[in-house]
Every structure is written in structure tokens, then in C-alpha cells.
Amino acid sequence: MIDQTTKAKEGTRLRFKLLDDITVSNTKLKKGTYLYGTVTGFGQQRVKATITSILVGDKFINVKLSVFDNDG
């Protein structure tokens, strides 16, 4: 979920908070972990965003994740 109130435009950085545990690149990320993504566009009342790296401890994990919702 987006964890802050912001006015987004393409290129805006957003903070997401995990609602469940997930595994990315063989690394377990716990519920409540913050991820940072960049808005890549808008469509059909949706914000499109990507996440390209995740800070875990003191190292970055390179990823290519697309953000989407499941409300319908």
C-alpha cells in the first residue's frame, strides 16, 4: 500500500508498505517493510509504478518489480 499522502506525477518517488511477507531474489521481506518506487504513468484510475532496488540491511538488491493493486 502507498504509505504516505502525496500528489504524484510521472517520476515521483512513492513509499510502499508491505501488507504481507514476500520473497524477492531469494530474500524474505517481512510485512511492514518499506519499498520505494517511481511513478511511471497513469491509466484507468490507476497509478503505475516500478521498484528497481530494495535496501535490505546494508545492501541493495536489484529488482524489476511492477506495482499493482488487487481491489477488483
PDB file of N, CA and C in Angstrom:
ATOM      1  N   MET A   1       0.838  -1.172   0.000  1.00  0.00           N
ATOM      2  CA  MET A   1       0.000   0.000   0.000  1.00  0.00           C
ATOM      3  C   MET A   1       0.881   1.232   0.000  1.00  0.00           C
ATOM      4  N   ILE A   2       0.391   2.302  -0.612  1.00  0.00           N
ATOM      5  CA  ILE A   2       1.123   3.564  -0.563  1.00  0.00           C
ATOM      6  C   ILE A   2       0.993   4.084   0.855  1.00  0.00           C
ATOM      7  N   ASP A   3       2.115   4.396   1.483  1.00  0.00           N
ATOM      8  CA  ASP A   3       2.161   4.668   2.908  1.00  0.00           C
ATOM      9  C   ASP A   3       2.231   6.160   3.239  1.00  0.00           C
ATOM     10  N   GLN A   4       1.941   7.016   2.294  1.00  0.00           N
ATOM     11  CA  GLN A   4       2.012   8.445   2.567  1.00  0.00           C
ATOM     12  C   GLN A   4       1.051   9.184   1.651  1.00  0.00           C
ATOM     13  N   THR A   5       0.659  10.369   2.053  1.00  0.00           N
ATOM     14  CA  THR A   5      -0.192  11.193   1.212  1.00  0.00           C
ATOM     15  C   THR A   5       0.702  12.049   0.326  1.00  0.00           C
ATOM     16  N   THR A   6       0.451  12.009  -0.970  1.00  0.00           N
ATOM     17  CA  THR A   6       1.272  12.781  -1.895  1.00  0.00           C
ATOM     18  C   THR A   6       0.499  13.069  -3.167  1.00  0.00           C
ATOM     19  N   LYS A   7       0.904  14.095  -3.855  1.00  0.00           N
ATOM     20  CA  LYS A   7       0.391  14.367  -5.198  1.00  0.00           C
ATOM     21  C   LYS A   7       1.442  13.827  -6.148  1.00  0.00           C
ATOM     22  N   ALA A   8       1.074  12.815  -6.891  1.00  0.00           N
ATOM     23  CA  ALA A   8       2.046  12.132  -7.741  1.00  0.00           C
ATOM     24  C   ALA A   8       1.949  12.597  -9.183  1.00  0.00           C
ATOM     25  N   LYS A   9       3.098  12.655  -9.816  1.00  0.00           N
ATOM     26  CA  LYS A   9       3.200  12.856 -11.256  1.00  0.00           C
ATOM     27  C   LYS A   9       4.291  11.911 -11.734  1.00  0.00           C
ATOM     28  N   GLU A  10       4.398  11.740 -13.019  1.00  0.00           N
ATOM     29  CA  GLU A  10       5.402  10.822 -13.541  1.00  0.00           C
ATOM     30  C   GLU A  10       6.781  11.212 -13.011  1.00  0.00           C
ATOM     31  N   GLY A  11       7.496  10.219 -12.470  1.00  0.00           N
ATOM     32  CA  GLY A  11       8.816  10.458 -11.899  1.00  0.00           C
ATOM     33  C   GLY A  11       8.820  10.654 -10.393  1.00  0.00           C
ATOM     34  N   THR A  12       7.635  10.823  -9.780  1.00  0.00           N
ATOM     35  CA  THR A  12       7.537  10.995  -8.333  1.00  0.00           C
ATOM     36  C   THR A  12       7.942   9.713  -7.617  1.00  0.00           C
ATOM     37  N   ARG A  13       8.655   9.850  -6.512  1.00  0.00           N
ATOM     38  CA  ARG A  13       9.030   8.700  -5.692  1.00  0.00           C
ATOM     39  C   ARG A  13       7.918   8.451  -4.677  1.00  0.00           C
ATOM     40  N   LEU A  14       7.501   7.186  -4.556  1.00  0.00           N
ATOM     41  CA  LEU A  14       6.457   6.788  -3.614  1.00  0.00           C
ATOM     42  C   LEU A  14       6.997   5.765  -2.629  1.00  0.00           C
ATOM     43  N   ARG A  15       6.475   5.804  -1.403  1.00  0.00           N
ATOM     44  CA  ARG A  15       6.839   4.801  -0.402  1.00  0.00           C
ATOM     45  C   ARG A  15       5.685   3.819  -0.270  1.00  0.00           C
ATOM     46  N   PHE A  16       6.014   2.541  -0.353  1.00  0.00           N
ATOM     47  CA  PHE A  16       5.037   1.467  -0.210  1.00  0.00           C
ATOM     48  C   PHE A  16       5.358   0.684   1.053  1.00  0.00           C
ATOM     49  N   LYS A  17       4.328   0.182   1.717  1.00  0.00           N
ATOM     50  CA  LYS A  17       4.494  -0.653   2.905  1.00  0.00           C
ATOM     51  C   LYS A  17       3.907  -2.019   2.598  1.00  0.00           C
ATOM     52  N   LEU A  18       4.707  -3.064   2.792  1.00  0.00           N
ATOM     53  CA  LEU A  18       4.231  -4.422   2.518  1.00  0.00           C
ATOM     54  C   LEU A  18       3.140  -4.816   3.506  1.00  0.00           C
ATOM     55  N   LEU A  19       2.068  -5.382   2.984  1.00  0.00           N
ATOM     56  CA  LEU A  19       0.974  -5.859   3.826  1.00  0.00           C
ATOM     57  C   LEU A  19       1.132  -7.328   4.185  1.00  0.00           C
ATOM     58  N   ASP A  20       2.027  -8.031   3.502  1.00  0.00           N
ATOM     59  CA  ASP A  20       2.306  -9.447   3.749  1.00  0.00           C
ATOM     60  C   ASP A  20       3.800  -9.686   3.571  1.00  0.00           C
ATOM     61  N   ASP A  21       4.300 -10.795   4.119  1.00  0.00           N
ATOM     62  CA  ASP A  21       5.670 -11.224   3.850  1.00  0.00           C
ATOM     63  C   ASP A  21       5.774 -11.615   2.375  1.00  0.00           C
ATOM     64  N   ILE A  22       6.912 -11.300   1.742  1.00  0.00           N
ATOM     65  CA  ILE A  22       7.162 -11.725   0.363  1.00  0.00           C
ATOM     66  C   ILE A  22       8.611 -12.173   0.242  1.00  0.00           C
ATOM     67  N   THR A  23       8.912 -12.902  -0.819  1.00  0.00           N
ATOM     68  CA  THR A  23      10.285 -13.285  -1.127  1.00  0.00           C
ATOM     69  C   THR A  23      10.648 -12.692  -2.475  1.00  0.00           C
ATOM     70  N   VAL A  24      11.772 -11.968  -2.512  1.00  0.00           N
ATOM     71  CA  VAL A  24      12.264 -11.331  -3.729  1.00  0.00           C
ATOM     72  C   VAL A  24      13.736 -11.681  -3.872  1.00  0.00           C
ATOM     73  N   SER A  25      14.105 -12.239  -5.013  1.00  0.00           N
ATOM     74  CA  SER A  25      15.510 -12.602  -5.274  1.00  0.00           C
ATOM     75  C   SER A  25      16.082 -13.435  -4.128  1.00  0.00           C
ATOM     76  N   ASN A  26      15.313 -14.415  -3.677  1.00  0.00           N
ATOM     77  CA  ASN A  26      15.707 -15.328  -2.594  1.00  0.00           C
ATOM     78  C   ASN A  26      15.903 -14.639  -1.246  1.00  0.00           C
ATOM     79  N   THR A  27      15.357 -13.444  -1.077  1.00  0.00           N
ATOM     80  CA  THR A  27      15.437 -12.716   0.187  1.00  0.00           C
ATOM     81  C   THR A  27      14.025 -12.499   0.705  1.00  0.00           C
ATOM     82  N   LYS A  28      13.776 -12.891   1.967  1.00  0.00           N
ATOM     83  CA  LYS A  28      12.455 -12.720   2.556  1.00  0.00           C
ATOM     84  C   LYS A  28      12.326 -11.304   3.106  1.00  0.00           C
ATOM     85  N   LEU A  29      11.269 -10.625   2.674  1.00  0.00           N
ATOM     86  CA  LEU A  29      10.954  -9.293   3.179  1.00  0.00           C
ATOM     87  C   LEU A  29       9.713  -9.411   4.042  1.00  0.00           C
ATOM     88  N   LYS A  30       9.787  -8.897   5.258  1.00  0.00           N
ATOM     89  CA  LYS A  30       8.696  -9.050   6.210  1.00  0.00           C
ATOM     90  C   LYS A  30       7.606  -8.000   6.022  1.00  0.00           C
ATOM     91  N   LYS A  31       6.415  -8.386   6.415  1.00  0.00           N
ATOM     92  CA  LYS A  31       5.273  -7.469   6.452  1.00  0.00           C
ATOM     93  C   LYS A  31       5.712  -6.197   7.172  1.00  0.00           C
ATOM     94  N   GLY A  32       5.333  -5.042   6.634  1.00  0.00           N
ATOM     95  CA  GLY A  32       5.704  -3.772   7.254  1.00  0.00           C
ATOM     96  C   GLY A  32       6.960  -3.145   6.671  1.00  0.00           C
ATOM     97  N   THR A  33       7.696  -3.907   5.836  1.00  0.00           N
ATOM     98  CA  THR A  33       8.900  -3.378   5.195  1.00  0.00           C
ATOM     99  C   THR A  33       8.509  -2.274   4.220  1.00  0.00           C
ATOM    100  N   TYR A  34       9.329  -1.231   4.167  1.00  0.00           N
ATOM    101  CA  TYR A  34       9.098  -0.140   3.219  1.00  0.00           C
ATOM    102  C   TYR A  34       9.864  -0.384   1.931  1.00  0.00           C
ATOM    103  N   LEU A  35       9.193  -0.147   0.808  1.00  0.00           N
ATOM    104  CA  LEU A  35       9.805  -0.203  -0.514  1.00  0.00           C
ATOM    105  C   LEU A  35       9.582   1.154  -1.162  1.00  0.00           C
ATOM    106  N   TYR A  36      10.510   1.562  -1.992  1.00  0.00           N
ATOM    107  CA  TYR A  36      10.388   2.850  -2.667  1.00  0.00           C
ATOM    108  C   TYR A  36      10.330   2.629  -4.163  1.00  0.00           C
ATOM    109  N   GLY A  37       9.351   3.244  -4.792  1.00  0.00           N
ATOM    110  CA  GLY A  37       9.162   3.094  -6.230  1.00  0.00           C
ATOM    111  C   GLY A  37       9.017   4.440  -6.907  1.00  0.00           C
ATOM    112  N   THR A  38       9.021   4.403  -8.226  1.00  0.00           N
ATOM    113  CA  THR A  38       8.887   5.602  -9.038  1.00  0.00           C
ATOM    114  C   THR A  38       7.640   5.488  -9.904  1.00  0.00           C
ATOM    115  N   VAL A  39       6.847   6.545  -9.925  1.00  0.00           N
ATOM    116  CA  VAL A  39       5.653   6.573 -10.773  1.00  0.00           C
ATOM    117  C   VAL A  39       6.096   6.584 -12.231  1.00  0.00           C
ATOM    118  N   THR A  40       5.555   5.643 -13.005  1.00  0.00           N
ATOM    119  CA  THR A  40       5.914   5.543 -14.425  1.00  0.00           C
ATOM    120  C   THR A  40       4.769   5.957 -15.337  1.00  0.00           C
ATOM    121  N   GLY A  41       3.589   6.185 -14.770  1.00  0.00           N
ATOM    122  CA  GLY A  41       2.461   6.617 -15.590  1.00  0.00           C
ATOM    123  C   GLY A  41       1.147   6.431 -14.864  1.00  0.00           C
ATOM    124  N   PHE A  42       0.078   6.699 -15.592  1.00  0.00           N
ATOM    125  CA  PHE A  42      -1.275   6.596 -15.055  1.00  0.00           C
ATOM    126  C   PHE A  42      -2.167   5.962 -16.103  1.00  0.00           C
ATOM    127  N   GLY A  43      -3.178   5.221 -15.659  1.00  0.00           N
ATOM    128  CA  GLY A  43      -4.115   4.630 -16.602  1.00  0.00           C
ATOM    129  C   GLY A  43      -5.313   4.043 -15.902  1.00  0.00           C
ATOM    130  N   GLN A  44      -6.494   4.282 -16.415  1.00  0.00           N
ATOM    131  CA  GLN A  44      -7.740   3.722 -15.898  1.00  0.00           C
ATOM    132  C   GLN A  44      -7.852   3.864 -14.383  1.00  0.00           C
ATOM    133  N   GLN A  45      -7.658   5.066 -13.882  1.00  0.00           N
ATOM    134  CA  GLN A  45      -7.732   5.392 -12.458  1.00  0.00           C
ATOM    135  C   GLN A  45      -6.725   4.611 -11.625  1.00  0.00           C
ATOM    136  N   ARG A  46      -5.594   4.289 -12.206  1.00  0.00           N
ATOM    137  CA  ARG A  46      -4.534   3.553 -11.519  1.00  0.00           C
ATOM    138  C   ARG A  46      -3.214   4.294 -11.659  1.00  0.00           C
ATOM    139  N   VAL A  47      -2.392   4.173 -10.656  1.00  0.00           N
ATOM    140  CA  VAL A  47      -1.024   4.678 -10.717  1.00  0.00           C
ATOM    141  C   VAL A  47      -0.136   3.513 -11.103  1.00  0.00           C
ATOM    142  N   LYS A  48       0.719   3.702 -12.085  1.00  0.00           N
ATOM    143  CA  LYS A  48       1.684   2.677 -12.480  1.00  0.00           C
ATOM    144  C   LYS A  48       3.026   3.052 -11.867  1.00  0.00           C
ATOM    145  N   ALA A  49       3.684   2.084 -11.244  1.00  0.00           N
ATOM    146  CA  ALA A  49       4.966   2.355 -10.600  1.00  0.00           C
ATOM    147  C   ALA A  49       5.882   1.146 -10.737  1.00  0.00           C
ATOM    148  N   THR A  50       7.173   1.404 -10.639  1.00  0.00           N
ATOM    149  CA  THR A  50       8.163   0.332 -10.661  1.00  0.00           C
ATOM    150  C   THR A  50       9.104   0.487  -9.475  1.00  0.00           C
ATOM    151  N   ILE A  51       9.639  -0.642  -9.046  1.00  0.00           N
ATOM    152  CA  ILE A  51      10.654  -0.677  -7.990  1.00  0.00           C
ATOM    153  C   ILE A  51      11.880  -1.328  -8.604  1.00  0.00           C
ATOM    154  N   THR A  52      13.033  -0.651  -8.530  1.00  0.00           N
ATOM    155  CA  THR A  52      14.244  -1.166  -9.173  1.00  0.00           C
ATOM    156  C   THR A  52      15.309  -1.624  -8.185  1.00  0.00           C
ATOM    157  N   SER A  53      15.182  -1.247  -6.917  1.00  0.00           N
ATOM    158  CA  SER A  53      16.119  -1.742  -5.910  1.00  0.00           C
ATOM    159  C   SER A  53      15.458  -1.690  -4.540  1.00  0.00           C
ATOM    160  N   ILE A  54      15.909  -2.595  -3.669  1.00  0.00           N
ATOM    161  CA  ILE A  54      15.379  -2.684  -2.312  1.00  0.00           C
ATOM    162  C   ILE A  54      16.561  -2.714  -1.361  1.00  0.00           C
ATOM    163  N   LEU A  55      16.542  -1.869  -0.340  1.00  0.00           N
ATOM    164  CA  LEU A  55      17.591  -1.863   0.671  1.00  0.00           C
ATOM    165  C   LEU A  55      17.243  -2.894   1.738  1.00  0.00           C
ATOM    166  N   VAL A  56      18.112  -3.897   1.892  1.00  0.00           N
ATOM    167  CA  VAL A  56      17.931  -4.938   2.897  1.00  0.00           C
ATOM    168  C   VAL A  56      19.179  -4.932   3.765  1.00  0.00           C
ATOM    169  N   GLY A  57      19.018  -4.531   5.020  1.00  0.00           N
ATOM    170  CA  GLY A  57      20.191  -4.389   5.874  1.00  0.00           C
ATOM    171  C   GLY A  57      21.070  -3.273   5.336  1.00  0.00           C
ATOM    172  N   ASP A  58      22.292  -3.628   4.948  1.00  0.00           N
ATOM    173  CA  ASP A  58      23.211  -2.620   4.412  1.00  0.00           C
ATOM    174  C   ASP A  58      23.519  -2.832   2.936  1.00  0.00           C
ATOM    175  N   LYS A  59      22.694  -3.644   2.246  1.00  0.00           N
ATOM    176  CA  LYS A  59      22.944  -3.867   0.821  1.00  0.00           C
ATOM    177  C   LYS A  59      21.670  -3.679   0.007  1.00  0.00           C
ATOM    178  N   PHE A  60      21.877  -3.299  -1.242  1.00  0.00           N
ATOM    179  CA  PHE A  60      20.766  -3.140  -2.168  1.00  0.00           C
ATOM    180  C   PHE A  60      20.593  -4.401  -2.991  1.00  0.00           C
ATOM    181  N   ILE A  61      19.334  -4.783  -3.208  1.00  0.00           N
ATOM    182  CA  ILE A  61      19.001  -5.884  -4.100  1.00  0.00           C
ATOM    183  C   ILE A  61      18.418  -5.249  -5.359  1.00  0.00           C
ATOM    184  N   ASN A  62      19.012  -5.532  -6.510  1.00  0.00           N
ATOM    185  CA  ASN A  62      18.479  -5.035  -7.777  1.00  0.00           C
ATOM    186  C   ASN A  62      17.300  -5.901  -8.198  1.00  0.00           C
ATOM    187  N   VAL A  63      16.186  -5.260  -8.492  1.00  0.00           N
ATOM    188  CA  VAL A  63      14.965  -5.956  -8.893  1.00  0.00           C
ATOM    189  C   VAL A  63      14.317  -5.193 -10.041  1.00  0.00           C
ATOM    190  N   LYS A  64      13.327  -5.804 -10.637  1.00  0.00           N
ATOM    191  CA  LYS A  64      12.490  -5.123 -11.629  1.00  0.00           C
ATOM    192  C   LYS A  64      11.058  -5.533 -11.321  1.00  0.00           C
ATOM    193  N   LEU A  65      10.410  -4.755 -10.451  1.00  0.00           N
ATOM    194  CA  LEU A  65       9.067  -5.074  -9.990  1.00  0.00           C
ATOM    195  C   LEU A  65       8.076  -4.033 -10.483  1.00  0.00           C
ATOM    196  N   SER A  66       6.907  -4.493 -10.880  1.00  0.00           N
ATOM    197  CA  SER A  66       5.804  -3.602 -11.224  1.00  0.00           C
ATOM    198  C   SER A  66       4.822  -3.616 -10.067  1.00  0.00           C
ATOM    199  N   VAL A  67       4.296  -2.469  -9.732  1.00  0.00           N
ATOM    200  CA  VAL A  67       3.357  -2.341  -8.623  1.00  0.00           C
ATOM    201  C   VAL A  67       1.937  -2.338  -9.185  1.00  0.00           C
ATOM    202  N   PHE A  68       1.055  -3.117  -8.547  1.00  0.00           N
ATOM    203  CA  PHE A  68      -0.346  -3.142  -8.954  1.00  0.00           C
ATOM    204  C   PHE A  68      -1.206  -3.393  -7.732  1.00  0.00           C
ATOM    205  N   ASP A  69      -2.496  -3.110  -7.851  1.00  0.00           N
ATOM    206  CA  ASP A  69      -3.399  -3.382  -6.738  1.00  0.00           C
ATOM    207  C   ASP A  69      -4.317  -4.540  -7.096  1.00  0.00           C
ATOM    208  N   ASN A  70      -5.033  -5.014  -6.094  1.00  0.00           N
ATOM    209  CA  ASN A  70      -5.951  -6.131  -6.330  1.00  0.00           C
ATOM    210  C   ASN A  70      -7.325  -5.827  -5.738  1.00  0.00           C
ATOM    211  N   ASP A  71      -7.802  -4.616  -5.938  1.00  0.00           N
ATOM    212  CA  ASP A  71      -9.082  -4.222  -5.352  1.00  0.00           C
ATOM    213  C   ASP A  71     -10.284  -4.577  -6.216  1.00  0.00           C
ATOM    214  N   GLY A  72     -10.089  -5.217  -7.316  1.00  0.00           N
ATOM    215  CA  GLY A  72     -11.244  -5.534  -8.136  1.00  0.00           C
ATOM    216  C   GLY A  72     -10.917  -6.558  -9.124  1.00  0.00           C
TER     217      GLY A  72
END
